[in-house]
Amino acid sequence: MIRIIENPTRRSWPLLAMRNELDNESLSQTVATIIERVIKDGDEALFQLSKEIDNLESFVLQVSKDDIDASAEKISPQLKLAIDTAAGNIRRFHEAQLSTDVDIETSPGVRCLQKSIPIQRVGLYIPGGTAPLFSTVLMLAIPAQVVGCPEIVLCTPPSSSGAVASEILYAASRCGLSRVFAVGGAQAIAAMAYGTTTIPRVDKIFGPGNRYVTRAKQMVAMRQTAIDMPAGPSEVMIMADDSAEAAFVAADLLSQAEHGADSQAIVLTGSMDLALRIKDCLNEQMEHLPRRAFAAKSLSHSRIIILPEAKDMLDFANIYAPEHLIISMRNAWDVAAGLTSAGSVFIGNFSPESAGDYASGTNHTLPTTGWARAYSGVNTDSFVRKITYQELSPQGLNSLSETIITMAEAEGLDAHANAVKIRISTLKS
Amino acid sequence: MIRIIENPTRRSWPLLAMRNELDNESLSQTVATIIERVIKDGDEALFQLSKEIDNLESFVLQVSKDDIDASAEKISPQLKLAIDTAAGNIRRFHEAQLSTDVDIETSPGVRCLQKSIPIQRVGLYIPGGTAPLFSTVLMLAIPAQVVGCPEIVLCTPPSSSGAVASEILYAASRCGLSRVFAVGGAQAIAAMAYGTTTIPRVDKIFGPGNRYVTRAKQMVAMRQTAIDMPAGPSEVMIMADDSAEAAFVAADLLSQAEHGADSQAIVLTGSMDLALRIKDCLNEQMEHLPRRAFAAKSLSHSRIIILPEAKDMLDFANIYAPEHLIISMRNAWDVAAGLTSAGSVFIGNFSPESAGDYASGTNHTLPTTGWARAYSGVNTDSFVRKITYQELSPQGLNSLSETIITMAEAEGLDAHANAVKIRISTLKS
């Protein structure tokens, strides 16, 4: 069950902010072998690996257009409506993120521009598991579509029958995707990084996955294919004062716990009374949960940390840099204003993480394991390059020539200086 | 000398677009050992490694405030003015890049925000070499300062006397930096990633370097510290039609060639006549260059590729994805509009790469080796995280509740559904 830790010293904070470290030499070797096989044997390696690893006897690598089109008939009207509603909100929020081009004269005759150009070929990975995670299709495909990436492919492991879930196909078609491949694991990442006969090579790979997928993403990122971010187990932090509802906090903790045994939930509060009430609510709510054994295990490495000073709560949150941060406090926006590191922030008692996980419009692909200190969650910027352009008029170059020549010569780069001198000489003649 | 390749078939393009691959197992092991030593022995390892690798007998790790302040007296007024002029342009262009916050209602009662929050602790690496590359200080420190990163540290290898060049110190102080450390190589990267007694741990490391530095950046990026981008040898592509000046093109090729034997320059043109004139100009200009032996070596793996079709020139440029692209063509802006992959683009006959390297305002820290397919050059976004926030009113959550509950249950995540149900139930009672 969840532990309560009362007023820990600052010296103990780093320990309390730690996550499970995943660093496994044999994992790297296994994944490296998979990648090499895909580079060498292409599609054939994908079939063999799916057989060896997932016991898939036969399947069609590329999902047919007919199967994609038929998906809309195979899911309930209620779920279709839900996906459409969520997609609308996600689209609206991501469209609002599109950045405007920059076009200025930095000095007379020196024009500098910055434009967002969509990445040409992107690959989306949607993990398998006990249920089809179609919501992640929306979170990755909608921003790609909003910025206008011309080639979007999706890989996802098929079920044991070899089929991709209709929910995933419907969400994909809802986002205009037509190229869906029934392959998962490290081999799917390798296929998108290096290309096979069937699966095109992409420039950047997005999406969560198990540790094989994550390691494969890290490995291809060293070579030639960019990735969205390093991914780890999901996590939530809840900051709560006496305006928080213990039952809501408990429900949020459980919705984190059900993600998996390695996910982590942390409550920061000044109130031992609230901590005890949360614990009571957890016990009560867990009884009705189908996956209670699972949740109990995950809660065993979660914690409620009592920090009487509001300043300490904020400092600890910033050190931890949580993927999700729920602020159930009277002055939630003030607290949020002091926040420097988090993936996504949920304000007040009626903004549960599950709202952002599915339907409010924010992206749920977020930095975990403290990476929020340096990484953003997926957003429209994740799918573009910002290319700069410059045009100097002869006069513009002339007026900067002394500056450039002086700096180039001071750095010992004479040819850099010459490239300016030779141009300026034509103006004077 | 540079080779001319006439109208190559598309099948040969991938080969022509290749760069030198750097993948060296013993390099990884050397760098891993250096990182482990810094983690274990901190400052002491930095002193020992600087002695072993760079023959530095004694030096002070942190440059004193007095030394930084004194730097302004040690460089010429002319160079000071040049640095100040360049800094002004760089600052203006990067200030124009600052993105505006997003704050919208995606549906009634559902408010979603996205704000840029500066990365709290950033580390800048400035390589050593034959001359102090103070221009890179401006390119990294100015955007960090423009977005408001509160902690900015700089590491750079000292000269054999143990001192950091005055040019670097002046550029650093010009950008408000006060923490400069006299250490270079993989050990400097390890120090910024893990922290030592003297050098603080940072969240993200920026800056170019040799292959030890680059490999160290890639290695710490697997663990806990983000990096700006993978870095490789510098490169330029020049697209030229008959409006191009052969002498200018030759000067630009040489300014690339002088960077180092591994840097690459490629000319795309439809005109064999221009190609031959460029070659003549190269021979002529090289005679006067102090580092001509060096440049000749670099030019030996550079090429002029004759592509008679304008469409082929554009397609090849996009496949190559050059770090720098100079378009010396009559319709340069039209060509640029069709461009999908490049780091920074230089338009017309009076926009040499050296303008952007130093003073026009664009950043010169750019993706090499084809990474422009997925990465932007350094810009203000490189120094922020875009954090999302959401606040749902009770009514906002109520109207989205069916959507969230339906999706959560379809993904088998009952506790996610419960977190909504338990809140909605309080509204109905």
Short mmCIF file of N, CA and C in Angstrom, two decimals, chain A residues 93 97 318 322-323 325 336 339-346 362 366-367 372-373 375-377 379, chain B residues 101-102 112-118 384-390:
data_model
loop_
_atom_site.label_atom_id
_atom_site.label_comp_id
_atom_site.label_asym_id
_atom_site.label_seq_id
_atom_site.Cartn_x
_atom_site.Cartn_y
_atom_site.Cartn_z
N PHE A 93 -6.74 22.48 -30.12
CA PHE A 93 -5.61 22.94 -29.28
C PHE A 93 -4.30 22.93 -30.07
N GLN A 97 -1.47 26.04 -31.68
CA GLN A 97 -0.03 26.06 -31.38
C GLN A 97 0.83 26.45 -32.58
N ASN A 318 9.33 20.78 -8.55
CA ASN A 318 10.25 21.19 -9.61
C ASN A 318 11.46 20.27 -9.71
N PRO A 322 7.49 16.17 -12.70
CA PRO A 322 6.55 15.08 -13.01
C PRO A 322 6.01 15.17 -14.44
N GLU A 323 5.69 14.00 -14.99
CA GLU A 323 5.03 13.95 -16.30
C GLU A 323 3.67 14.65 -16.21
N LEU A 325 1.05 16.69 -13.51
CA LEU A 325 0.95 17.33 -12.20
C LEU A 325 -0.46 17.86 -12.01
N ALA A 336 0.96 27.10 -10.00
CA ALA A 336 1.41 26.75 -11.36
C ALA A 336 2.38 27.79 -11.90
N LEU A 339 5.90 27.08 -11.12
CA LEU A 339 6.35 25.77 -11.58
C LEU A 339 7.32 25.92 -12.74
N THR A 340 8.44 25.21 -12.68
CA THR A 340 9.39 25.29 -13.80
C THR A 340 9.51 23.98 -14.58
N SER A 341 9.14 22.86 -14.00
CA SER A 341 9.37 21.59 -14.68
C SER A 341 8.20 20.62 -14.50
N ALA A 342 7.49 20.38 -15.59
CA ALA A 342 6.41 19.38 -15.59
C ALA A 342 6.04 19.15 -17.04
N GLY A 343 5.42 18.01 -17.31
CA GLY A 343 4.96 17.73 -18.66
C GLY A 343 3.65 18.45 -18.94
N SER A 344 2.63 18.14 -18.14
CA SER A 344 1.32 18.76 -18.32
C SER A 344 0.70 18.95 -16.94
N VAL A 345 -0.01 20.07 -16.77
CA VAL A 345 -0.49 20.48 -15.46
C VAL A 345 -2.01 20.53 -15.46
N PHE A 346 -2.62 19.99 -14.41
CA PHE A 346 -4.07 19.90 -14.29
C PHE A 346 -4.50 20.75 -13.11
N THR A 362 -5.20 18.69 -24.80
CA THR A 362 -3.75 18.64 -24.58
C THR A 362 -3.21 17.28 -25.01
N LEU A 366 4.08 12.64 -23.17
CA LEU A 366 4.75 13.60 -22.29
C LEU A 366 6.06 13.05 -21.75
N PRO A 367 6.98 13.93 -21.38
CA PRO A 367 8.26 13.47 -20.84
C PRO A 367 8.12 12.87 -19.43
N ALA A 372 11.15 16.02 -18.10
CA ALA A 372 10.42 17.30 -18.22
C ALA A 372 11.32 18.48 -17.87
N ARG A 373 12.48 18.21 -17.25
CA ARG A 373 13.43 19.30 -17.01
C ARG A 373 13.98 19.87 -18.32
N TYR A 375 12.67 18.45 -21.78
CA TYR A 375 11.84 18.14 -22.93
C TYR A 375 10.42 18.67 -22.78
N SER A 376 9.81 19.03 -23.91
CA SER A 376 8.37 19.32 -23.95
C SER A 376 7.64 18.03 -24.29
N GLY A 377 6.36 17.99 -23.93
CA GLY A 377 5.51 16.94 -24.48
C GLY A 377 5.37 17.14 -25.98
N ASN A 379 4.03 18.24 -29.33
CA ASN A 379 3.23 19.40 -29.74
C ASN A 379 3.52 19.63 -31.22
N ASP B 101 2.16 32.57 -25.91
CA ASP B 101 1.46 31.49 -25.21
C ASP B 101 0.12 31.22 -25.89
N VAL B 102 -0.33 29.98 -25.74
CA VAL B 102 -1.64 29.58 -26.26
C VAL B 102 -2.59 29.50 -25.07
N CYS B 112 -7.46 25.09 -22.25
CA CYS B 112 -6.15 24.48 -22.47
C CYS B 112 -5.11 25.56 -22.77
N LEU B 113 -3.97 25.47 -22.12
CA LEU B 113 -2.91 26.46 -22.29
C LEU B 113 -1.60 25.79 -22.65
N GLN B 114 -0.77 26.53 -23.33
CA GLN B 114 0.61 26.10 -23.59
C GLN B 114 1.51 27.30 -23.35
N LYS B 115 2.48 27.14 -22.45
CA LYS B 115 3.40 28.23 -22.15
C LYS B 115 4.83 27.77 -22.33
N SER B 116 5.68 28.68 -22.78
CA SER B 116 7.11 28.38 -22.88
C SER B 116 7.78 28.72 -21.55
N ILE B 117 8.42 27.73 -20.96
CA ILE B 117 9.14 27.94 -19.69
C ILE B 117 10.61 27.65 -19.94
N PRO B 118 11.49 28.60 -19.60
CA PRO B 118 12.91 28.37 -19.86
C PRO B 118 13.44 27.13 -19.15
N VAL B 384 13.69 26.20 -24.20
CA VAL B 384 12.46 26.20 -23.39
C VAL B 384 11.82 24.81 -23.41
N ARG B 385 10.93 24.59 -22.48
CA ARG B 385 9.96 23.51 -22.59
C ARG B 385 8.62 24.17 -22.81
N LYS B 386 7.76 23.58 -23.62
CA LYS B 386 6.40 24.08 -23.76
C LYS B 386 5.51 23.22 -22.87
N ILE B 387 5.17 23.77 -21.74
CA ILE B 387 4.34 23.03 -20.77
C ILE B 387 2.88 23.33 -21.07
N THR B 388 2.04 22.29 -21.01
CA THR B 388 0.60 22.50 -21.18
C THR B 388 -0.10 22.49 -19.82
N TYR B 389 -1.23 23.20 -19.78
CA TYR B 389 -2.03 23.33 -18.57
C TYR B 389 -3.48 23.16 -18.98
N GLN B 390 -4.28 22.60 -18.10
CA GLN B 390 -5.70 22.58 -18.41
C GLN B 390 -6.52 22.78 -17.16
#
